[in-house]
Coordinates of C-alpha atoms in Angstrom, one line a residue:
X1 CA 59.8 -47.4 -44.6
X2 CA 61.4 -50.1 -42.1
X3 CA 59.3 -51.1 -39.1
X4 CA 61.5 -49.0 -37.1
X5 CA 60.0 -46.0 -38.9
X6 CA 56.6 -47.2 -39.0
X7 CA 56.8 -48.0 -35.3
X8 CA 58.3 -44.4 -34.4
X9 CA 55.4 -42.7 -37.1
X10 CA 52.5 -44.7 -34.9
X11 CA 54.1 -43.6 -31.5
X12 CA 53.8 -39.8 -32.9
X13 CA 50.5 -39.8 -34.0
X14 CA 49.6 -41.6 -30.6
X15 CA 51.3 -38.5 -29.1
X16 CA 49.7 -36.5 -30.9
X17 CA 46.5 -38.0 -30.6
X18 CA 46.2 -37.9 -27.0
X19 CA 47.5 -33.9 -26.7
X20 CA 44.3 -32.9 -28.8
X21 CA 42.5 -35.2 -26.2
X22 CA 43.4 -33.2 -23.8
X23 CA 43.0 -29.8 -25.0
X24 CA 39.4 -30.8 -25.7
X25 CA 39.0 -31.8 -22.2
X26 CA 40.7 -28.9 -21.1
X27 CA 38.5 -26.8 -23.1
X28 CA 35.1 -29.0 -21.8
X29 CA 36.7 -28.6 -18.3
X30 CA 37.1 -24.5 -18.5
X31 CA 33.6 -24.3 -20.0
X32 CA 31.7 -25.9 -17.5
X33 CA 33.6 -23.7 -15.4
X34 CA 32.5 -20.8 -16.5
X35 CA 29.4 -22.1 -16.4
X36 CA 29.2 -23.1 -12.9
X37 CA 30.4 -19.9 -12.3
X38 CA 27.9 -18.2 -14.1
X39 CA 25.5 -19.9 -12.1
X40 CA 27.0 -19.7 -8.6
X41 CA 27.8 -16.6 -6.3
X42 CA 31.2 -16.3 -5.4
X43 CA 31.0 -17.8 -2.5
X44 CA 29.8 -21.1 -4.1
X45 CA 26.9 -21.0 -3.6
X46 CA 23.8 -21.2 -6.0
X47 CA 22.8 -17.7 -6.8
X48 CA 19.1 -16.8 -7.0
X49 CA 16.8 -13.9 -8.5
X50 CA 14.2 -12.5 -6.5
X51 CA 11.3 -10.5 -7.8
X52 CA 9.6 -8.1 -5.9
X53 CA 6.8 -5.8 -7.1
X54 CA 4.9 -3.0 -5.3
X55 CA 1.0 -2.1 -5.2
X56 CA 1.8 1.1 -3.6
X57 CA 4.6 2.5 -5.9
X58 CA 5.4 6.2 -6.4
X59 CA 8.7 7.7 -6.7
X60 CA 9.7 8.5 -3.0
X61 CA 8.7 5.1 -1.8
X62 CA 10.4 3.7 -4.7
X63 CA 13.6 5.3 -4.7
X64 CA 13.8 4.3 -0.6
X65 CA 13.4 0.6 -0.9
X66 CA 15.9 0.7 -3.8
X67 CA 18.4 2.1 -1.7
X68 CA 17.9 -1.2 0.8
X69 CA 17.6 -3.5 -1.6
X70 CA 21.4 -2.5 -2.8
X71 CA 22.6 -2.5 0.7
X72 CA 20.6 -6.2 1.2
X73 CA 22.6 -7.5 -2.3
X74 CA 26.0 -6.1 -0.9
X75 CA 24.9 -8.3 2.1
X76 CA 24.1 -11.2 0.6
X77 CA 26.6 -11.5 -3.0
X78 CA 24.8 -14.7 -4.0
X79 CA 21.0 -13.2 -4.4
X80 CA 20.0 -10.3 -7.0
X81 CA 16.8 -8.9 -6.4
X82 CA 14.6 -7.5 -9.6
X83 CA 12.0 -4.3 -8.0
X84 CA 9.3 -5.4 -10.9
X85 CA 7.6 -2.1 -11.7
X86 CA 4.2 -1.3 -12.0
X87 CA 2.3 2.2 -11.8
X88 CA -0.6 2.8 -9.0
X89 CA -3.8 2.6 -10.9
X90 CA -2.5 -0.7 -12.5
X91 CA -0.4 -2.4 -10.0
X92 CA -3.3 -4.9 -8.3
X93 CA -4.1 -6.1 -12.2
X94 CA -0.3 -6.3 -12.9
X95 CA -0.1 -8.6 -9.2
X96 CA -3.2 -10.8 -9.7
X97 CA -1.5 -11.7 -13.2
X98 CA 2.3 -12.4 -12.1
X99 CA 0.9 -14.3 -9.0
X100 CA -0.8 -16.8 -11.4
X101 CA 2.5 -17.6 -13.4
X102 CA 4.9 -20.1 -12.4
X103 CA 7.7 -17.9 -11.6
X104 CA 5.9 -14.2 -12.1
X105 CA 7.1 -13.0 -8.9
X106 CA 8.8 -14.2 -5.1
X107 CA 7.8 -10.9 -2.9
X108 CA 4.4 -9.0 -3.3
X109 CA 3.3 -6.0 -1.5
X110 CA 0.2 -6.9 0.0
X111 CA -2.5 -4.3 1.7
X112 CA -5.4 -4.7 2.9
X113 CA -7.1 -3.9 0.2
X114 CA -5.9 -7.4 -1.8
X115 CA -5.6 -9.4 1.3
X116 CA -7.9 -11.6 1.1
X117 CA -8.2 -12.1 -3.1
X118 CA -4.8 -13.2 -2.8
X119 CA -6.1 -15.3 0.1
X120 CA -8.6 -16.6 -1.1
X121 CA -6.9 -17.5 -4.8
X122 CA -3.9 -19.2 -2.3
X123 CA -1.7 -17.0 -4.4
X124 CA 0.5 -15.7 -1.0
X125 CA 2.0 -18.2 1.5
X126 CA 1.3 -18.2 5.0
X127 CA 4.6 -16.8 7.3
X128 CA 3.6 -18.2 10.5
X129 CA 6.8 -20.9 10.6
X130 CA 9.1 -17.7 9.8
X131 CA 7.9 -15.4 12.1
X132 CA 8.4 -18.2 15.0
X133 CA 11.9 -17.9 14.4
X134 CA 12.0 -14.2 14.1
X135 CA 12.8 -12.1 17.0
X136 CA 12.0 -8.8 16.0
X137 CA 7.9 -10.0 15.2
X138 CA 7.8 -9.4 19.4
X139 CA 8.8 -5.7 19.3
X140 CA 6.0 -5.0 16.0
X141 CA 3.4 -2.5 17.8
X142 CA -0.4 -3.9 18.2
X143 CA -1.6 -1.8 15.2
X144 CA 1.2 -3.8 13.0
X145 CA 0.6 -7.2 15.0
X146 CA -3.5 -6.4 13.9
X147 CA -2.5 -6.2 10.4
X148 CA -0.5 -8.8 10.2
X149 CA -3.0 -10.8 11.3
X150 CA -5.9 -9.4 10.1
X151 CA -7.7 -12.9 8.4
X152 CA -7.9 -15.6 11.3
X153 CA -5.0 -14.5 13.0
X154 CA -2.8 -16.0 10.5
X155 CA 0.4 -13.5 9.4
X156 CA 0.4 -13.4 5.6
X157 CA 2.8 -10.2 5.5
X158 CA 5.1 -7.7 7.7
X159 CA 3.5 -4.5 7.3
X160 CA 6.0 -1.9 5.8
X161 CA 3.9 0.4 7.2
X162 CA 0.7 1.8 8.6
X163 CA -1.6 4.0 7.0
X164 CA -4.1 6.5 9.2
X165 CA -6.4 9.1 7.0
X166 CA -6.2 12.9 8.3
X167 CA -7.3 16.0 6.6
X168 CA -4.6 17.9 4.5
X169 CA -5.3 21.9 4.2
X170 CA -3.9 24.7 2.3
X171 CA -3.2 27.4 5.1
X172 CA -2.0 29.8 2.6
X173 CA -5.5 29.8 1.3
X174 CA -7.4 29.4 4.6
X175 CA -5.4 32.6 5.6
X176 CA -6.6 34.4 2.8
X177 CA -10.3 34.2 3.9
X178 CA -9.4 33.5 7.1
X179 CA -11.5 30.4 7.1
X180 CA -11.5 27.8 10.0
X181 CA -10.3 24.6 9.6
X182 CA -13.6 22.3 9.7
X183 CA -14.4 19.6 12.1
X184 CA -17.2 18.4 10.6
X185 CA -18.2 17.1 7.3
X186 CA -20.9 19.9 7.2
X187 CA -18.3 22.4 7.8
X188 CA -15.9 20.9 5.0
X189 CA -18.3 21.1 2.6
X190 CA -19.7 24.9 3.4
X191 CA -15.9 25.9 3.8
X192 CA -15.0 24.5 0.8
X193 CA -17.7 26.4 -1.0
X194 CA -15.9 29.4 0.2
X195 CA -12.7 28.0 -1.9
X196 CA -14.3 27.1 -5.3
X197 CA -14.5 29.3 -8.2
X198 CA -14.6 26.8 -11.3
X199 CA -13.9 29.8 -13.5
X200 CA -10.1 30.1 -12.2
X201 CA -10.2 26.1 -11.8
X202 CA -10.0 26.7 -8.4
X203 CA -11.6 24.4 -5.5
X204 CA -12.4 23.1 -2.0
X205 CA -11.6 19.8 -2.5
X206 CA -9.5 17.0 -3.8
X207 CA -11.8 14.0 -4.2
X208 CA -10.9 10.9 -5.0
X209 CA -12.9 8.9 -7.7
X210 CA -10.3 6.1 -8.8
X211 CA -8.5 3.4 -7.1
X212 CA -9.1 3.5 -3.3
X213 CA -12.9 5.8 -3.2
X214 CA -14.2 3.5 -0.9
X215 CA -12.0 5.0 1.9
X216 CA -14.2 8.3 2.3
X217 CA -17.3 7.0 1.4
X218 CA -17.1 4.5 4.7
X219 CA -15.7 7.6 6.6
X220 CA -19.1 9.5 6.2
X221 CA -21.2 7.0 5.9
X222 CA -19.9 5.4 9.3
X223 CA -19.9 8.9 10.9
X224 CA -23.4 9.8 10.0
X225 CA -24.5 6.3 11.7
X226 CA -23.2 7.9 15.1
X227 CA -22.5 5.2 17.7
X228 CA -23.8 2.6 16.7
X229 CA -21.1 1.3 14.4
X230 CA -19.3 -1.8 15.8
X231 CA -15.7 -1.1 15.9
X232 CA -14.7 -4.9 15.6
X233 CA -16.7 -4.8 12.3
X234 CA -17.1 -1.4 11.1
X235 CA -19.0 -2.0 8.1
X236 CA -21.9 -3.2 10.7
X237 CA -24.0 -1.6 13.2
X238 CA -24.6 -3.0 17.1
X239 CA -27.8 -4.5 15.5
X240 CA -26.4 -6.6 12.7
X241 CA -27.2 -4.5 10.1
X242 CA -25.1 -2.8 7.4
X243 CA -24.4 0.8 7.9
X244 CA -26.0 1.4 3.9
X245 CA -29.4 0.8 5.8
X246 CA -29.5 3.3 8.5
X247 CA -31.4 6.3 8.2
X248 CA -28.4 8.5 8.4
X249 CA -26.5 7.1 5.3
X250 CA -29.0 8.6 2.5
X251 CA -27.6 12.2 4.9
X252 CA -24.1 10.9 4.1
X253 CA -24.2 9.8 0.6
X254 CA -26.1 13.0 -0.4
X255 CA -23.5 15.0 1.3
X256 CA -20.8 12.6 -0.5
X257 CA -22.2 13.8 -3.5
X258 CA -22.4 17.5 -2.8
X259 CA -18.7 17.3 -2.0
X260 CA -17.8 16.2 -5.7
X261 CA -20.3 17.9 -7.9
X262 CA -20.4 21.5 -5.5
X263 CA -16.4 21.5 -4.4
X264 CA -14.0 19.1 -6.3
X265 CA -12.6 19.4 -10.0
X266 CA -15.0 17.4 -12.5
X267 CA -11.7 15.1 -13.4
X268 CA -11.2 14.2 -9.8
X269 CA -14.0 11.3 -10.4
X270 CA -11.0 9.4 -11.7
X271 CA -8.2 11.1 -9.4
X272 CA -5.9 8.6 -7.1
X273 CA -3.2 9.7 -4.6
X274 CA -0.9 11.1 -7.2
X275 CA -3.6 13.4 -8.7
X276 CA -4.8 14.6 -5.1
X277 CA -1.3 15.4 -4.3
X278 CA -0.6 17.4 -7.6
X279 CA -3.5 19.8 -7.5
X280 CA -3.2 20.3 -3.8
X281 CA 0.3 21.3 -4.2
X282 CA -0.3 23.5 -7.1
X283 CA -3.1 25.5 -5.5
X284 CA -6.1 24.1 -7.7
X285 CA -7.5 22.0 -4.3
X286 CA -7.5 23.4 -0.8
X287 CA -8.3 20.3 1.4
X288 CA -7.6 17.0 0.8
X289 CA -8.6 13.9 3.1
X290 CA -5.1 11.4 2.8
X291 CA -2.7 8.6 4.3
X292 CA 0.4 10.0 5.7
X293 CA 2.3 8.5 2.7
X294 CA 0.9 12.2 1.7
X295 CA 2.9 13.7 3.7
X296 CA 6.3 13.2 2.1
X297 CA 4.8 13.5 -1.4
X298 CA 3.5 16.9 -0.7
X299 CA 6.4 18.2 1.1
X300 CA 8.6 17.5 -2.3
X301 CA 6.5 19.9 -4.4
X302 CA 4.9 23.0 -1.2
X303 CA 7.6 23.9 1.9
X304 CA 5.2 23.0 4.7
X305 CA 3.6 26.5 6.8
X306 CA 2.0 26.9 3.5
X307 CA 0.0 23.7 4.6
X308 CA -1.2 22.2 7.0
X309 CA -2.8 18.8 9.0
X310 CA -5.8 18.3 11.1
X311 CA -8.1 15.4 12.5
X312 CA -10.6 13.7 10.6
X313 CA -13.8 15.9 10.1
X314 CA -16.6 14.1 12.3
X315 CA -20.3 13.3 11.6
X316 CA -23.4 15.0 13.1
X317 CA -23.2 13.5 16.9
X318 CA -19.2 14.7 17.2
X319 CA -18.0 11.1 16.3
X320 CA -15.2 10.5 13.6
X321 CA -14.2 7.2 12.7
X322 CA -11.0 6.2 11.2
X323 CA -9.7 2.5 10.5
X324 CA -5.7 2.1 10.8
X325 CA -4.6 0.0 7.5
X326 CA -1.4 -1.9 6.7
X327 CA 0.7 -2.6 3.8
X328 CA 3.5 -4.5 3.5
X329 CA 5.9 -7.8 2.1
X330 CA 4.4 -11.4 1.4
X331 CA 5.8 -14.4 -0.4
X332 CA 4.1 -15.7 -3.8
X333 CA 3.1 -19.4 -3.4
X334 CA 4.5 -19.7 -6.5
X335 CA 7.6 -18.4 -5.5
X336 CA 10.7 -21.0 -5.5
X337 CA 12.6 -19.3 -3.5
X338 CA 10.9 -18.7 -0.5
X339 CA 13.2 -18.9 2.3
X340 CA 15.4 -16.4 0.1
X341 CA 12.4 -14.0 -0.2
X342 CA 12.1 -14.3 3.7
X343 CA 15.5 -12.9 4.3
X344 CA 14.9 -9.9 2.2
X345 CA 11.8 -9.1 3.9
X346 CA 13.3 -10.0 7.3
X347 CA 16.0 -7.4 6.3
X348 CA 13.6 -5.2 5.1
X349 CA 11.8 -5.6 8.4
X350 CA 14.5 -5.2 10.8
X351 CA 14.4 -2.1 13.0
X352 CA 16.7 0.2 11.4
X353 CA 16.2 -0.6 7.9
X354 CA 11.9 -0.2 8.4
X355 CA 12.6 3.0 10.6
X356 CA 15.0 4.5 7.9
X357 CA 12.3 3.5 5.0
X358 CA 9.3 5.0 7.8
X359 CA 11.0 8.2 8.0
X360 CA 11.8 9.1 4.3
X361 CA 8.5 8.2 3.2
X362 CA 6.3 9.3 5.2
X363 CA 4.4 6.8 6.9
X364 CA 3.7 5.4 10.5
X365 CA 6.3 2.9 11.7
X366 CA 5.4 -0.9 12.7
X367 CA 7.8 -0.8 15.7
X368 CA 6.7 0.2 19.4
X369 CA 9.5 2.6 20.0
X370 CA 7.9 4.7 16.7
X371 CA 6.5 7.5 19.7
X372 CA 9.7 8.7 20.8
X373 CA 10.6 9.5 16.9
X374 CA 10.0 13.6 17.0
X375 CA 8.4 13.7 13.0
X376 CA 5.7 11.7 14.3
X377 CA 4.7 14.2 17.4
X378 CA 4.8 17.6 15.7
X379 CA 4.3 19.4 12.4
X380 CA 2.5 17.3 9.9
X381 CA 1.8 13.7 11.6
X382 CA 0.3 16.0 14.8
X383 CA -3.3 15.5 14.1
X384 CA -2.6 10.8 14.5
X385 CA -1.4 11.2 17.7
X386 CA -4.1 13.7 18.9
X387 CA -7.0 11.6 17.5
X388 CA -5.3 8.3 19.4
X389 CA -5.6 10.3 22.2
X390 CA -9.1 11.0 22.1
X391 CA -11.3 8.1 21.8
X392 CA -14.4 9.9 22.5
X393 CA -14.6 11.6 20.0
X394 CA -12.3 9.5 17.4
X395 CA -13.2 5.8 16.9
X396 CA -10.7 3.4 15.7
X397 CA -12.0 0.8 13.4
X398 CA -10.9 -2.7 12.4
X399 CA -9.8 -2.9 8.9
X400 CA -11.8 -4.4 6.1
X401 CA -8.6 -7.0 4.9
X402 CA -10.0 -9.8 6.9
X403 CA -13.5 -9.1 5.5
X404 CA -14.6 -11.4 2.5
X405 CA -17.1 -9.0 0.9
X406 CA -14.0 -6.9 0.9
X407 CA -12.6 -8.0 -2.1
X408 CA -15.8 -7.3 -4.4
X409 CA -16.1 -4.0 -2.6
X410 CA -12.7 -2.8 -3.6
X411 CA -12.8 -3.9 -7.1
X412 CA -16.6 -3.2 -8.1
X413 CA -16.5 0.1 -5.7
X414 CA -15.4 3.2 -7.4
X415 CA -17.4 1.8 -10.7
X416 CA -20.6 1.9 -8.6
X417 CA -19.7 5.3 -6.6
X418 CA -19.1 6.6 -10.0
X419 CA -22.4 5.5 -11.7
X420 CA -24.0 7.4 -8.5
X421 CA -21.8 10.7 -9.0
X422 CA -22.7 10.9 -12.9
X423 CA -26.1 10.8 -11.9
X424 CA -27.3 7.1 -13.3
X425 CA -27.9 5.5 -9.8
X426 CA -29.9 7.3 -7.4
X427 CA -29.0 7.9 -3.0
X428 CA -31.4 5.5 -2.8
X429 CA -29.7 2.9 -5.3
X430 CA -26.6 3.1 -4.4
X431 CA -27.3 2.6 -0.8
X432 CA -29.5 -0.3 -1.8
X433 CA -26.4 -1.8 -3.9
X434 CA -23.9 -1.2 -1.2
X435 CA -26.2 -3.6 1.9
X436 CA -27.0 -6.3 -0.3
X437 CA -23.0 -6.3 -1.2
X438 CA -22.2 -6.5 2.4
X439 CA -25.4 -8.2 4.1
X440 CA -24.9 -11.6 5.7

């Protein structure tokens, strides 16, 4: 070969040389394309995953805030929000164990039951520089203010909702006999003897053993300490004491027991909400003392007529007490995302998006307009507003969430509660148990 061949030979491997260059660039170029776009929302921006898990799941509450999440994605393309799930008797274990990973969750469902654990373990991030730039915080009623607030006056979560306990009854099977509806916890019990015959696994009541006993417990105990409960901290009387050591609890806790072992099915020592809810609806309970998240739960499985609302039952002296809780959205401090997972719970937050979730589940809105809605002044949510309206004979409470002791009560309560109902603690006991827990 001449040098003129050689020299045309080098320029056509050159050639070639520098066309498989550049399809390999090309190729590296469309890859980190795709990659960038995997990464990015179509906007351009850098798309996030938010997790969010519940501590008050069941299926209506559930399938609601689904629903907003997929209208707050169609909002905002570049964030995908995962609804982790949990069931109710679990969901505080599952939470205490994803707030301790790195990246376990971004948004928890705090209540004031957990409060202050999460608190005190610095697991939830304070929102106080959000809600300074959040208008709608100003138009959140007192009651949701309260609970936002309810450790120091520092706002850890927007309630998604308020919860107020009232007294569910089966009027079918008050007709029947035609039995009164009690107003005291004397009455309860005596009308619910009326209703039991264990024989057709049929009873009074629908007690409540499992997560969340507590409640009731404080209810009577409170009630049977007449008026010397203080209201700013309930689980005290005027005098300092506890309300385990007056005179008028061993009454109460007695009459606690009475209403398991003489009224309720032998089961409901373990019962939560969705077991409550079940037998009351099938006809195996009559009463059943409830939030209003009841409400819609019940109405799925018994038309309402058939049932009923009424006030709290009251203690000896006429007095009922009730304490006005909250649940709602927090940020982990883990999270690394947080000013993502404060525009979901913003949007979840906002008027019409929390009055939409209010009305389909069944609870009592957070906004001060929540009066004028008609569900809340007839039919089933009747008995809040006519206990509100009557403070002389119906106490509102401050709840326990900014309360340290709290957070031992709520985990080690139903355990002790239950050792008392089998029979392995005495009145006596028990009470003794419950004041050292919650002495100063």
């Amino acid at each position: 070969m001449d040098n003129k061949g050689r020299k045309r030979l080098w320029n056509k491997l050159l050639l070639l040389l520098v066309l498989v260059l550049s399809l390999l660039g090309g190729c590296t170029s469309t890859n980190g394309g795709n990659a960038s776009r995997l990464n990015n929302s179509p906007n351009g921006t850098e798309s996030v995953t938010l997790k969010l898990v519940q501590s008050l799941p069941n299926d209506i509450r559930t399938k609601s805030l689904k629903a907003l999440i997929q209208n707050f994605e169609q909002q905002h393309p570049g964030i995908t929000v995962v609804l982790v799930p949990t069931d109710y008797a679990t969901a505080d274990k599952k939470i205490m164990s994803l707030l301790n990973e790195e990246h376990g969750t971004d948004i928890v469902e705090v209540r004031t039951g957990n409060l202050q654990t999460f608190i005190a373990g610095g697991l939830i991030t304070s929102l106080e520089s959000y809600i300074n730039g959040w208008h709608e915080y100003r138009l959140l009623n007192e009651n949701a203010r309260l609970a936002a607030t309810d450790l120091n006056g520092t706002p850890y979560y927007i309630p998604n909702g308020l919860y107020q306990s009232q007294l569910y009854y089966r009027k079918d099977l008050f007709d029947a006999k035609a039995l009164q509806v009690p107003e005291t916890w004397e009455q309860l019990y005596f009308v619910g003897k009326q209703l039991t015959s264990p024989s057709r696994n049929q009873f009074g009541f629908a007690f409540r053993g499992g997560t969340g006993a507590t409640r009731v417990l404080n209810q009577i105990i409170q009630d049977y300490n007449s008026d010397e409960v203080n209201l700013s901290e309930p689980m005290y009387r005027h005098d300092g004491q506890t309300i385990f050591a007056y005179g008028g609890a061993l009454e109460a806790v007695e009459l606690y027991r009475r209403l398991y072992a003489d009224i309720s099915p032998p089961e409901s020592i373990a019962w939560g909400i969705d077991q409550q809810v079940d037998a009351f609806a099938s006809g195996m309970t009559a009463m059943l003392i409830q939030d209003s998240d009841a409400i819609a739960l019940i109405e799925e499985q018994l038309k309402y007529g058939t049932w009923a609302t009424a006030p709290l039952p009251a203690g000896p002296d006429g007095l009922s007490y009730y304490s006005i809780g909250g649940a709602g959205w927090g940020i982990s401090a883990n999270s690394k995302h947080k000013d993502k997972a404060w525009e979901l719970i913003s949007f979840l937050s906002s008027p019409d998006n929390h009055m939409k979730f209010a009305a389909e589940t069944g609870i009592i809105p957070i906004y001060n307009d929540a009066s004028d809605m008609e569900y809340l002044t007839s039919g089933a949510f009747a008995p809040y507003i006519l206990m509100n309206n009557d403070p002389l004979r119906y106490a509102g409470t401050k709840s326990l969430g900014g309360f340290a002791n709290n957070a031992v009560y709520t985990q080690e309560g139903p355990e002790m509660l239950r050792k008392y109902l089998r029979g392995d603690w005495t009145a006596e006991q028990l009470l003794s148990e419950l004041d050292e827990m919650w002495r100063r």
